[in-house]
Short mmCIF file of C-alpha atoms in Angstrom, two decimals:
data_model
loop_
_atom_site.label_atom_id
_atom_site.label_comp_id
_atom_site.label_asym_id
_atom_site.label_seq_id
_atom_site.Cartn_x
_atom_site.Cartn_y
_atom_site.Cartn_z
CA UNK Z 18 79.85 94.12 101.13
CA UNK Z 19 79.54 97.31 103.04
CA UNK Z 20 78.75 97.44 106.97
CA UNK Z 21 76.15 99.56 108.09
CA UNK Z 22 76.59 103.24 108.91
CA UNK Z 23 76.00 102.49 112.17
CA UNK Z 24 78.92 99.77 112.09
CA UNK Z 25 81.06 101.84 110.56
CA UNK Z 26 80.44 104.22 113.42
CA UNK Z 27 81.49 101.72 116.05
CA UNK Z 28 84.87 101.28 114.38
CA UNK Z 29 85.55 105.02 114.22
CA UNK Z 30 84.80 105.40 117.82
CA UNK Z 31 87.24 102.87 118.90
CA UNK Z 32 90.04 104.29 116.65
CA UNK Z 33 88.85 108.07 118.68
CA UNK Z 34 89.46 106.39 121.92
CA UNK Z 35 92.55 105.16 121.18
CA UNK Z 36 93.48 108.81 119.83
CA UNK Z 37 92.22 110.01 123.01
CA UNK Z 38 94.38 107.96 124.72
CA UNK Z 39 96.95 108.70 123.00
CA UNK Z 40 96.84 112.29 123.56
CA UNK Z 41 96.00 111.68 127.76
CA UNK Z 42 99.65 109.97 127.78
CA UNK Z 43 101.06 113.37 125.98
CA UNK Z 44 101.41 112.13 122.59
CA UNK Z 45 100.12 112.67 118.79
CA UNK Z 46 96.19 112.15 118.92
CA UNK Z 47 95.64 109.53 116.06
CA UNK Z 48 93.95 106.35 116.75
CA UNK Z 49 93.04 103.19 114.21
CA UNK Z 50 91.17 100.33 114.59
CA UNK Z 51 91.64 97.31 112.85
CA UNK Z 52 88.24 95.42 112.08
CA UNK Z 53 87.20 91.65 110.89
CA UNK Z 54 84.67 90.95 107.99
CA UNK Z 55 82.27 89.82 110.70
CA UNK Z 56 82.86 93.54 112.27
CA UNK Z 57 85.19 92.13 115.06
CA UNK Z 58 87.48 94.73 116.24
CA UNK Z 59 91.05 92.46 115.81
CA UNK Z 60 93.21 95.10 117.34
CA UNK Z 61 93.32 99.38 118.28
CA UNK Z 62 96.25 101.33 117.95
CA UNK Z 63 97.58 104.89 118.49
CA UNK Z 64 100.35 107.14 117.55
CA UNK Z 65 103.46 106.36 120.06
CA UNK Z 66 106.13 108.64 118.61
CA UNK Z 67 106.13 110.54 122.22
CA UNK Z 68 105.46 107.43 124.07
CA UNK Z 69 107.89 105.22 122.51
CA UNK Z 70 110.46 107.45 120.33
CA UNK Z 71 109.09 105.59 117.68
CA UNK Z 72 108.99 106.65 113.93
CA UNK Z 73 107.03 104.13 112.30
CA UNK Z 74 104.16 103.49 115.22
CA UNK Z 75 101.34 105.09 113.88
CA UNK Z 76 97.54 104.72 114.64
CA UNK Z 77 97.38 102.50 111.65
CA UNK Z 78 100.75 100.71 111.89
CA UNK Z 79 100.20 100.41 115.61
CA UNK Z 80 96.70 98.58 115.10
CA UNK Z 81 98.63 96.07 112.76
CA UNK Z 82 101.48 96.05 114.98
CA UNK Z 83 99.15 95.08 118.44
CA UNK Z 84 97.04 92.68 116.06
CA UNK Z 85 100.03 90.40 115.20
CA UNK Z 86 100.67 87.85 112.67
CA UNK Z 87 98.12 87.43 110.54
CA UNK Z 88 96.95 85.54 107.47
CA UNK Z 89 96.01 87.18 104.01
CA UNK Z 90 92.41 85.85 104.14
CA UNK Z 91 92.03 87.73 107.66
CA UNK Z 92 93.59 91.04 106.04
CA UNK Z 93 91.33 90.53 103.57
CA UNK Z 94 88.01 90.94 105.10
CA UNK Z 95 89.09 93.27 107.25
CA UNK Z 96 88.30 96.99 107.57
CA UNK Z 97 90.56 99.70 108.93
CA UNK Z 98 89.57 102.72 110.76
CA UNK Z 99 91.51 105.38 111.23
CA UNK Z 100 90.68 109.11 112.99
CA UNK Z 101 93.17 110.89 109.96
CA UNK Z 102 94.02 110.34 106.49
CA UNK Z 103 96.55 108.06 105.91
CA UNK Z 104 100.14 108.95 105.67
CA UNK Z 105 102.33 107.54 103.15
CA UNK Z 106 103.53 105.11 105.50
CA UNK Z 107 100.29 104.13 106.54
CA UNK Z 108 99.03 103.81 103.27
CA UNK Z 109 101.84 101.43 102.19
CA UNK Z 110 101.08 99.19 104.88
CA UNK Z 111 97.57 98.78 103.82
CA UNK Z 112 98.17 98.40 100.34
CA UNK Z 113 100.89 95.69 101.83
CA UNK Z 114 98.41 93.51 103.53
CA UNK Z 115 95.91 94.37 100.79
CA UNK Z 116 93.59 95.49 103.30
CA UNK Z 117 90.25 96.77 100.61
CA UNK Z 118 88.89 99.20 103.03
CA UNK Z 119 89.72 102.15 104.56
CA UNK Z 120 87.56 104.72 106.96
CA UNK Z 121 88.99 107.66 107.64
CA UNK Z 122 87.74 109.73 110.18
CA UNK Z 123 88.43 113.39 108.63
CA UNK Z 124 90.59 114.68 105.91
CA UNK Z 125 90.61 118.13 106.62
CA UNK Z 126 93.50 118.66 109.11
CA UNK Z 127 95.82 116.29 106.42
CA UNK Z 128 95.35 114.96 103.67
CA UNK Z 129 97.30 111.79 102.98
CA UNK Z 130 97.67 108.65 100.33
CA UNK Z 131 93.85 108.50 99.59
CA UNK Z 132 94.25 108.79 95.64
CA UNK Z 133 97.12 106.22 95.72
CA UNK Z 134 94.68 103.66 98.18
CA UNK Z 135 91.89 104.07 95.30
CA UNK Z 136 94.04 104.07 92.44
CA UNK Z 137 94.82 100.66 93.66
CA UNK Z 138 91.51 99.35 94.39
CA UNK Z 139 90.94 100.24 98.23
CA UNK Z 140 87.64 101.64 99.45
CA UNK Z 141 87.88 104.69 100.95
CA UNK Z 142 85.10 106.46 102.74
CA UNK Z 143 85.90 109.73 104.50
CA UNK Z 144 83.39 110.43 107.29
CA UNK Z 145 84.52 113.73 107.85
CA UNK Z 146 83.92 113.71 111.91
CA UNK Z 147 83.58 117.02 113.93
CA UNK Z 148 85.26 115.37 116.31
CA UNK Z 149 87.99 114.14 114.81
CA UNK Z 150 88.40 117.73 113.08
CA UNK Z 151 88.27 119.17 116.24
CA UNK Z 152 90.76 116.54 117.61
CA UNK Z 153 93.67 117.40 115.10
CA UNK Z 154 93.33 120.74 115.01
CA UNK Z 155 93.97 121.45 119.03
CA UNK Z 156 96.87 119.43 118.88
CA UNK Z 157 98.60 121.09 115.26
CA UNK Z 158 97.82 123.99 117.32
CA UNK Z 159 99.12 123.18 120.55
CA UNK Z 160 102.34 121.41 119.24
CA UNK Z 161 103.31 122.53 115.57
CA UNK Z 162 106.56 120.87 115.90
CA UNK Z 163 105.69 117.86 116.94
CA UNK Z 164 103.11 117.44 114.42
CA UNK Z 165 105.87 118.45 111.76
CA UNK Z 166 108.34 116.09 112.66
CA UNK Z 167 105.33 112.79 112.73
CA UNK Z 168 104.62 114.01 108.57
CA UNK Z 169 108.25 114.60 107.97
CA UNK Z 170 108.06 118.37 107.55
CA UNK Z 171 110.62 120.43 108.24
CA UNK Z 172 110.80 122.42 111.60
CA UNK Z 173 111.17 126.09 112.56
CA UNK Z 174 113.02 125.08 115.49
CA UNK Z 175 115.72 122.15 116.03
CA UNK Z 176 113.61 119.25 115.73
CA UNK Z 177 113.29 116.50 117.99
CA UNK Z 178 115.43 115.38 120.70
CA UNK Z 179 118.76 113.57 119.74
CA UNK Z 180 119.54 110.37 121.49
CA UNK Z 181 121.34 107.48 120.48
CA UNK Z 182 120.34 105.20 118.07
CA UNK Z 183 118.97 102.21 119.69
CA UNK Z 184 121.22 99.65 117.72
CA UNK I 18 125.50 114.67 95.34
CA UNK I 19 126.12 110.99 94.70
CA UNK I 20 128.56 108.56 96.77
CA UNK I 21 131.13 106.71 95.38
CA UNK I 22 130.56 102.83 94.07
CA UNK I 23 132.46 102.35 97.21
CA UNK I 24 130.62 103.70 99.86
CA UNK I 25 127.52 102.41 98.15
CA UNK I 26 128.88 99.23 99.06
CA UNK I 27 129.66 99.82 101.90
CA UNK I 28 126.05 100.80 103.30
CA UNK I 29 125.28 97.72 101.48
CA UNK I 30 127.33 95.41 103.36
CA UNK I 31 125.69 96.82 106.60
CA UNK I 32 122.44 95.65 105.36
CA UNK I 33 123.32 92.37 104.45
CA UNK I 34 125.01 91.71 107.89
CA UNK I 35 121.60 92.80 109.39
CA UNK I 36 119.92 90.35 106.82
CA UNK I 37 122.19 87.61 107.97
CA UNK I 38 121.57 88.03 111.65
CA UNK I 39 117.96 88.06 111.24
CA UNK I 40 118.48 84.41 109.34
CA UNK I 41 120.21 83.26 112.21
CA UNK I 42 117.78 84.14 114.58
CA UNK I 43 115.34 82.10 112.54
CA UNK I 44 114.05 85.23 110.66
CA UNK I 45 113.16 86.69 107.03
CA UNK I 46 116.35 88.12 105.72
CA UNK I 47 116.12 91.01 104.85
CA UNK I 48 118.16 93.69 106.20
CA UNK I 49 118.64 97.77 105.56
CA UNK I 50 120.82 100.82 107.10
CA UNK I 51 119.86 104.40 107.51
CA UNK I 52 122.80 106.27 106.28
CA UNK I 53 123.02 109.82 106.99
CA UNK I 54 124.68 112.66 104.43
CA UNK I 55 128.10 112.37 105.77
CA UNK I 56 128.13 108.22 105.45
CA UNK I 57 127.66 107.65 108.79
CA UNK I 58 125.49 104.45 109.49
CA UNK I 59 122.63 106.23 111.85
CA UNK I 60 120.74 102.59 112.30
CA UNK I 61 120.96 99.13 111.09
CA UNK I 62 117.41 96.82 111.12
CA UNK I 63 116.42 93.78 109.98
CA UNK I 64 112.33 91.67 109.42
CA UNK I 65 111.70 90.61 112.89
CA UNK I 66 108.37 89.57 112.14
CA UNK I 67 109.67 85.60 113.69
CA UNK I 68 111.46 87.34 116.15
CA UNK I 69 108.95 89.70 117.47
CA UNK I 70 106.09 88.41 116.02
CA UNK I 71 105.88 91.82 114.13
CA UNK I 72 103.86 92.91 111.24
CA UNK I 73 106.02 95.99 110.84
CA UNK I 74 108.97 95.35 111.78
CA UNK I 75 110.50 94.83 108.11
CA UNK I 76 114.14 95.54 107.20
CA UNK I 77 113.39 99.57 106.30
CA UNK I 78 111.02 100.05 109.06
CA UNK I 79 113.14 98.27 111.66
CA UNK I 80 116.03 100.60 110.36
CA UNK I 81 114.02 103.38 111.11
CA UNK I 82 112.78 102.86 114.50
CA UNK I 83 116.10 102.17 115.53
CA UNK I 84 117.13 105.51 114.21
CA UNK I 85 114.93 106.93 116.49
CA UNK I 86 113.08 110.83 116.66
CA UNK I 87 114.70 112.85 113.61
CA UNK I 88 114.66 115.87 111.77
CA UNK I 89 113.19 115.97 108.48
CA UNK I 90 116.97 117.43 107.61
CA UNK I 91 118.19 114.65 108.81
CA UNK I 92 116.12 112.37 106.55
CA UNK I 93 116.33 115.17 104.14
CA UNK I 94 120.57 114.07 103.54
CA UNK I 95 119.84 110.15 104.04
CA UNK I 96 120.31 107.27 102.47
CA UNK I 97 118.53 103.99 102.83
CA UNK I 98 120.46 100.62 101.86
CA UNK I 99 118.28 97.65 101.82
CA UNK I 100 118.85 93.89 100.79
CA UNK I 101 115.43 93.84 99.20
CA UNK I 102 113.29 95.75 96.80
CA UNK I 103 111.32 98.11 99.21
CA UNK I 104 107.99 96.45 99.75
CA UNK I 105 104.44 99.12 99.41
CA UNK I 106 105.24 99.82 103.11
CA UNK I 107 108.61 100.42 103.53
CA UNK I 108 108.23 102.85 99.76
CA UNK I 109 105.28 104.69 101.82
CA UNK I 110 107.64 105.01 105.09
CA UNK I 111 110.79 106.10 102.28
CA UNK I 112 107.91 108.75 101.25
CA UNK I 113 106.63 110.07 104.27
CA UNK I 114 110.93 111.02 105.63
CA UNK I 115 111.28 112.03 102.46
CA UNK I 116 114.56 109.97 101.88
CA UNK I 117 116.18 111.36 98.96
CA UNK I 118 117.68 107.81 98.04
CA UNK I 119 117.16 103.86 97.92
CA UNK I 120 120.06 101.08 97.33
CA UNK I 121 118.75 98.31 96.63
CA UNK I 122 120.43 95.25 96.97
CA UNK I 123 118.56 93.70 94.21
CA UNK I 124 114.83 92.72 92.63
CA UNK I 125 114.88 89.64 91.04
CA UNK I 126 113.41 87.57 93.90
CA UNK I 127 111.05 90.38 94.35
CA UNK I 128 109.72 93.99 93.03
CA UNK I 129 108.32 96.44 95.33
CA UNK I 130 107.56 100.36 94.98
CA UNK I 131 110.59 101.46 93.29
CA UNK I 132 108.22 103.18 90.11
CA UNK I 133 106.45 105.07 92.62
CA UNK I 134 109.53 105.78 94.80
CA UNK I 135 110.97 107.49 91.35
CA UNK I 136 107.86 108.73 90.11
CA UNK I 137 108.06 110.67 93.73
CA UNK I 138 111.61 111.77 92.76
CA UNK I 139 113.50 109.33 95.05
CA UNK I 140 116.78 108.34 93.53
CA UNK I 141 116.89 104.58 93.34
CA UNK I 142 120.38 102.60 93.04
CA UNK I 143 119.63 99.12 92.05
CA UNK I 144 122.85 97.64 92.87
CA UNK I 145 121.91 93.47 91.88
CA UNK I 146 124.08 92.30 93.95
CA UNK I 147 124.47 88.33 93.75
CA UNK I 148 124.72 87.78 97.23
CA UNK I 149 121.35 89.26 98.36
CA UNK I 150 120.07 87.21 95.25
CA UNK I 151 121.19 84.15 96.92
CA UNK I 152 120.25 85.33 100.44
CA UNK I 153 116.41 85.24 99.22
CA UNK I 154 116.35 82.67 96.31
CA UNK I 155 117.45 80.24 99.59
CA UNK I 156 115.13 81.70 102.24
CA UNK I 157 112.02 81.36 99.39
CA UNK I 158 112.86 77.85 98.60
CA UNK I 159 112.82 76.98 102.71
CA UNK I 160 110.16 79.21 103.79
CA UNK I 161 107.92 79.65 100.86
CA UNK I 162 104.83 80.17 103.94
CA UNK I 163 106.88 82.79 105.94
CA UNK I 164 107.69 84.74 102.80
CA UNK I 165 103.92 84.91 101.57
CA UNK I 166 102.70 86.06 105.04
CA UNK I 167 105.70 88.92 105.13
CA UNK I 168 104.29 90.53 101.53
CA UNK I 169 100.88 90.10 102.21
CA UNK I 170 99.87 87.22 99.86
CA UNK I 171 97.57 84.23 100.55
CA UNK I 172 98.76 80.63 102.03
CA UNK I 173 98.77 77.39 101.23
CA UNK I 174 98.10 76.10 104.26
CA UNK I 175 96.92 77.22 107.12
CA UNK I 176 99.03 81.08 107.82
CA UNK I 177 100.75 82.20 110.56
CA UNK I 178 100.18 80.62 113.91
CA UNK I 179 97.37 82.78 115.66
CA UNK I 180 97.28 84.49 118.90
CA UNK I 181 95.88 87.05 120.76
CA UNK I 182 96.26 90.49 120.30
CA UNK I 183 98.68 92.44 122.45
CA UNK I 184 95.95 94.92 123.24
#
């Protein structure tokens, strides 16, 4: 069953504001938005690799991550919205919790594990937002390096700041 | 450039100590270590899905937060040990760093990503070690709920114990 496009609307503009946020706290603008079958928004999440020095918070790993433990029956009603195209990572978490659908705001900016998700049954609908376009491209521009070092690309300058490990 | 059988074991043995302290915590165990190109042991992790009440938080994911901000020429030289056959997320977040290779401490108990993780050119030791074997074969038997929720697949009773989402 497919929501409308109006539903599918309201997730996407809850994964933008948490991209938005995201970005207002002077990190990576990607928001997600985890969503029930009965269209109930379980959780939002943003990239926190700024925020937190993290490496594996994501928009869509931070949505699961700020939803909790859940069941495999919850996972799999459930919709998740996200403002770019899945990375790997990302991708692997959803085929994980076998989560069968998968809106992706724009795919323009970054293109990420979209074959894989259908190759293994996941729905995938790109909406291909001007906004979300518009989003990603003002930050790759603003902060190249940054945005290098979140997709594991190699940078032009010496990478990220070193601290210690935190264990 | 490969290491020896003996430094292979020894990344190992970091992972299963992580596995172990996750057990005694009450956790899944399954541990891993971020190893960088000159042996050293960047981060240790273990599941802390009990212990944080994480979906993420698995043994390769874990390992890699606690690494912290790197280089993709850091990941570019790594290694990741793990107890466990790399489940679809921790093989996406081995993808997206670009980790050249995977130990495996074995994949009898259970099989994750390691086609695609080859398929993508990642080298992948599978070292079937008898003492991760055990590790699992006793945490399945006690936990067979716990272990279902961790890789996604559907109870037999009633899942995890639900709460409200941190945000």
């Amino acid at each position: 069953m497919s929501d409308s496009a109006t539903a599918q609307e309201r997730y996407l503009t809850a994964a933008i504001a948490a991209a938005r946020k995201g970005r207002s706290e002077g990190g990576i603008p990607i928001g997600a938005a985890l969503v029930s079958a009965n269209g109930e928004i379980l959780a939002t999440g943003y990239n926190k690799r700024v925020q937190l020095g993290s490496a594996i918070r994501h928009g869509e790993t931070d949505a699961l991550e700020n939803a909790g433990r859940l069941s495999a029956a919850v996972y799999a009603g459930s919709t998740m919205a996200t403002t770019l195209s899945p990375c790997d990572m990302c991708t692997g978490a959803i085929l994980l919790y076998k989560i069968p659908r998968v809106i992706v705001g724009e795919n323009r900016t970054f293109y990420g594990g979209e074959d894989l998700l259908r190759s293994r049954g996941v729905e995938v609908v790109v909406a291909d937002d001007d906004e979300c376009v518009q989003i990603m491209t003002e930050f790759i521009a603003a902060e190249p390096e940054l945005w290098n070092e979140d997709i594991g690309e190699p940078s032009t300058s010496g990478g990220p700041p070193r601290r210690a490990a935190k264990e």
